[in-house]
Amino acid sequence: MFSPKPPQTAIARMFSISLPLLSWFLLGAVTPVLAQDSPVGFNPQLWLQQALQSIQDLGTLGILAFIGLYIIATVAFLPGSIVTLGGGVVFGVIFGSLYVFIGAVLGSTLAFLIGRYLARDWVAGKIASNPKFAAIDEAVGREGFKIVFLTRLSPIFPFNLLNYAYGVTNVSLKDYVLGSLGMIPGTIMYVYIGSLAGSLATLGTGAATADPQAELLQRILQIIGFIATVAVTIYVTRIARNALAESVGEQVIKGE
């Protein structure tokens, strides 16, 4: 049976009210700052580089500021690759990877919850009358961890958009968060490439990627991503086919 959304516990109701307010607050607070330093309007890469430069001078507080910046970038559809590379410059490979992963998990989870409590009802209303779509959604929910994990391994699926998209599916929050482990290989690679840059000013210029080790790592990650893309495509197709078969079988039994 298709469920429009998770049961509305007190915590769920709190999220449904507070998350939209928080997201709009973050965007409202950041937007004026984003535009003030650019003569042609908002330049996300330039602003993120400037923010990273400020974080570099904050010392210990820079850790929290960096994680906060990553959360904002994720929710606001800003280029997270710049922040990930910057993590390597500012904190080095080990701590940079750790802080990037924390920021990415928190930011993607916030986006997931915003999508769930703002858009899930609308999506539920659209597909509840279609048993085939409902069956697919339920099946995807049952295999949530594997699907999220594989899509996190693949660079083809857009990270920021996918966070909101999963929110309107039947994937559980637990499976979604655990599936974020798939981000680890890509996180470490990009943080490492950032550490080779040595300067925030060179981020996005391709200087660090000219290093032979960086090129090798990129190729390895591309291969892993390709395999993950094929795997998730086959896997989701199989799930959808089985779900549709079950749905059609149930309709035949009911005489519909």
C-alpha positions as semicolon CSV with decimal commas, in nm:
position;residue;x (nm);y (nm);z (nm)
1;M;0,000;0,000;0,000
2;F;0,138;0,337;-0,100
3;S;0,196;0,578;0,184
4;P;0,188;0,950;0,097
5;K;0,450;1,035;0,357
6;P;0,586;0,916;0,690
7;P;0,355;0,935;0,992
8;Q;0,324;1,288;1,125
9;T;0,486;1,255;1,465
10;A;0,563;1,563;1,670
11;I;0,918;1,564;1,535
12;A;0,796;1,529;1,178
13;R;0,556;1,819;1,224
14;M;0,838;2,027;1,368
15;F;1,054;1,950;1,064
16;S;0,771;2,031;0,826
17;I;0,749;2,380;0,976
18;S;1,109;2,459;1,066
19;L;1,290;2,326;0,759
20;P;1,122;2,554;0,505
21;L;1,185;2,850;0,735
22;L;1,548;2,751;0,781
23;S;1,607;2,705;0,410
24;W;1,456;3,042;0,325
25;F;1,653;3,205;0,605
26;L;1,980;3,062;0,474
27;L;1,908;3,169;0,120
28;G;1,786;3,511;0,228
29;A;2,088;3,572;0,446
30;V;2,338;3,459;0,187
31;T;2,198;3,612;-0,133
32;P;2,288;3,979;-0,058
33;V;2,641;3,878;0,033
34;L;2,675;3,670;-0,279
35;A;2,602;3,960;-0,509
36;Q;2,783;4,247;-0,340
37;D;3,136;4,175;-0,462
38;S;3,058;4,107;-0,825
39;P;3,002;4,393;-1,076
40;V;2,803;4,163;-1,303
41;G;2,596;3,998;-1,034
42;F;2,640;3,679;-0,841
43;N;2,952;3,480;-0,933
44;P;2,924;3,160;-0,728
45;Q;3,279;3,039;-0,786
46;L;3,430;3,375;-0,692
47;W;3,214;3,408;-0,383
48;L;3,294;3,056;-0,265
49;Q;3,666;3,121;-0,312
50;Q;3,636;3,441;-0,108
51;A;3,441;3,257;0,161
52;L;3,707;2,985;0,174
53;Q;3,977;3,250;0,204
54;S;3,798;3,398;0,504
55;I;3,756;3,052;0,657
56;Q;4,128;2,988;0,616
57;D;4,198;3,280;0,850
58;L;3,952;3,172;1,122
59;G;4,158;2,898;1,282
60;T;3,953;2,645;1,478
61;L;3,628;2,829;1,409
62;G;3,699;2,777;1,043
63;I;3,598;2,412;1,078
64;L;3,241;2,501;1,173
65;A;3,233;2,780;0,915
66;F;3,349;2,541;0,644
67;I;3,085;2,281;0,731
68;G;2,823;2,557;0,736
69;L;2,940;2,681;0,395
70;Y;2,908;2,331;0,253
71;I;2,555;2,299;0,390
72;I;2,455;2,631;0,231
73;A;2,618;2,539;-0,101
74;T;2,431;2,208;-0,108
75;V;2,090;2,352;-0,026
76;A;2,133;2,655;-0,256
77;F;2,260;2,458;-0,559
78;L;2,604;2,622;-0,550
79;P;2,902;2,434;-0,701
80;G;3,012;2,203;-0,421
81;S;3,320;2,091;-0,613
82;I;3,487;2,426;-0,540
83;V;3,422;2,384;-0,168
84;T;3,546;2,024;-0,178
85;L;3,868;2,127;-0,352
86;G;3,900;2,413;-0,106
87;G;3,877;2,168;0,182
88;G;4,197;2,010;0,056
89;V;4,373;2,345;0,039
90;V;4,262;2,467;0,381
91;F;4,266;2,147;0,589
92;G;4,470;1,891;0,396
93;V;4,360;1,550;0,273
94;I;4,261;1,373;0,596
95;F;4,078;1,648;0,782
96;G;3,956;1,807;0,460
97;S;3,791;1,479;0,358
98;L;3,633;1,445;0,702
99;Y;3,491;1,799;0,709
100;V;3,370;1,778;0,349
101;F;3,193;1,450;0,421
102;I;3,026;1,592;0,733
103;G;2,913;1,903;0,547
104;A;2,791;1,701;0,249
105;V;2,592;1,459;0,466
106;L;2,433;1,739;0,669
107;G;2,360;1,952;0,363
108;S;2,219;1,667;0,158
109;T;2,007;1,550;0,451
110;L;1,866;1,900;0,497
111;A;1,780;1,916;0,126
112;F;1,625;1,568;0,148
113;L;1,403;1,672;0,439
114;I;1,302;1,995;0,267
115;G;1,201;1,796;-0,040
116;R;1,014;1,544;0,173
117;Y;0,811;1,784;0,383
118;L;0,751;2,044;0,113
119;A;0,690;1,831;-0,196
120;R;0,609;1,477;-0,086
121;D;0,238;1,541;-0,044
122;W;0,216;1,686;-0,394
123;V;0,397;1,390;-0,548
124;A;0,188;1,147;-0,344
125;G;-0,128;1,306;-0,476
126;K;-0,006;1,269;-0,832
127;I;0,086;0,901;-0,815
128;A;-0,150;0,763;-0,552
129;S;-0,415;0,708;-0,819
130;N;-0,169;0,518;-1,037
131;P;-0,095;0,177;-0,882
132;K;0,198;0,115;-1,117
133;F;0,385;0,429;-1,014
134;A;0,293;0,365;-0,652
135;A;0,435;0,012;-0,676
136;I;0,762;0,141;-0,823
137;D;0,790;0,406;-0,553
138;E;0,733;0,148;-0,281
139;A;0,990;-0,087;-0,436
140;V;1,248;0,189;-0,457
141;G;1,179;0,261;-0,092
142;R;1,250;-0,102;0,000
143;E;1,586;-0,093;-0,181
144;G;1,669;0,263;-0,081
145;F;2,017;0,209;0,063
146;K;2,153;0,026;-0,242
147;I;2,010;0,278;-0,486
148;V;2,132;0,582;-0,294
149;F;2,476;0,426;-0,243
150;L;2,520;0,346;-0,613
151;T;2,404;0,688;-0,729
152;R;2,645;0,853;-0,484
153;L;2,929;0,657;-0,643
154;S;2,834;0,778;-0,989
155;P;2,931;1,133;-1,100
156;I;2,659;1,129;-1,366
157;F;2,377;1,193;-1,118
158;P;2,369;1,563;-1,013
159;F;2,438;1,577;-0,640
160;N;2,235;1,885;-0,540
161;L;1,928;1,796;-0,746
162;L;1,935;1,433;-0,636
163;N;1,914;1,536;-0,270
164;Y;1,575;1,699;-0,323
165;A;1,459;1,426;-0,563
166;Y;1,513;1,152;-0,306
167;G;1,303;1,351;-0,063
168;V;0,992;1,297;-0,275
169;T;1,048;0,923;-0,306
170;N;0,965;0,655;-0,051
171;V;1,332;0,611;0,051
172;S;1,367;0,618;0,429
173;L;1,584;0,879;0,598
174;K;1,799;0,603;0,748
175;D;1,871;0,442;0,410
176;Y;1,934;0,782;0,257
177;V;2,191;0,883;0,518
178;L;2,366;0,544;0,514
179;G;2,374;0,555;0,135
180;S;2,582;0,872;0,166
181;L;2,879;0,644;0,232
182;G;2,898;0,620;-0,145
183;M;3,032;0,976;-0,150
184;I;3,355;0,880;0,027
185;P;3,569;0,779;-0,277
186;G;3,484;1,094;-0,472
187;T;3,525;1,312;-0,165
188;I;3,875;1,185;-0,092
189;M;3,981;1,220;-0,455
190;Y;3,864;1,580;-0,496
191;V;4,002;1,684;-0,159
192;Y;4,335;1,532;-0,257
193;I;4,332;1,720;-0,587
194;G;4,256;2,038;-0,395
195;S;4,551;1,977;-0,165
196;L;4,776;1,965;-0,471
197;A;4,660;2,310;-0,578
198;G;4,827;2,467;-0,276
199;S;4,635;2,793;-0,319
200;L;4,267;2,885;-0,318
201;A;4,330;3,121;-0,609
202;T;4,402;2,829;-0,843
203;L;4,080;2,640;-0,769
204;G;3,879;2,572;-1,081
205;T;4,172;2,656;-1,311
206;G;4,273;2,294;-1,370
207;A;4,623;2,349;-1,234
208;A;4,600;2,074;-0,974
209;T;4,449;1,821;-1,214
210;A;4,762;1,839;-1,430
211;D;4,942;1,632;-1,166
212;P;4,992;1,272;-1,291
213;Q;4,863;1,123;-0,964
214;A;4,552;1,341;-0,981
215;E;4,488;1,234;-1,340
216;L;4,522;0,868;-1,241
217;L;4,281;0,910;-0,950
218;Q;4,031;1,085;-1,175
219;R;4,045;0,800;-1,425
220;I;3,996;0,543;-1,150
221;L;3,697;0,733;-1,012
222;Q;3,551;0,767;-1,361
223;I;3,572;0,390;-1,405
224;I;3,409;0,333;-1,065
225;G;3,142;0,588;-1,152
226;F;3,072;0,423;-1,487
227;I;3,035;0,081;-1,325
228;A;2,806;0,230;-1,057
229;T;2,596;0,405;-1,323
230;V;2,545;0,083;-1,517
231;A;2,472;-0,108;-1,197
232;V;2,213;0,139;-1,067
233;T;2,046;0,159;-1,410
234;I;2,012;-0,220;-1,432
235;Y;1,911;-0,245;-1,067
236;V;1,640;0,022;-1,081
237;T;1,509;-0,119;-1,410
238;R;1,480;-0,463;-1,252
239;I;1,306;-0,320;-0,945
240;A;1,061;-0,128;-1,163
241;R;0,991;-0,432;-1,380
242;N;0,926;-0,654;-1,078
243;A;0,710;-0,387;-0,914
244;L;0,504;-0,346;-1,230
245;A;0,464;-0,723;-1,259
246;E;0,340;-0,739;-0,901
247;S;0,105;-0,447;-0,962
248;V;-0,041;-0,603;-1,277
249;G;-0,074;-0,939;-1,099
250;E;-0,265;-0,778;-0,813
251;Q;-0,498;-0,604;-1,060
252;V;-0,568;-0,936;-1,236
253;I;-0,645;-1,104;-0,904
254;K;-0,880;-0,820;-0,811
255;G;-1,044;-0,840;-1,154
256;E;-0,958;-0,481;-1,244
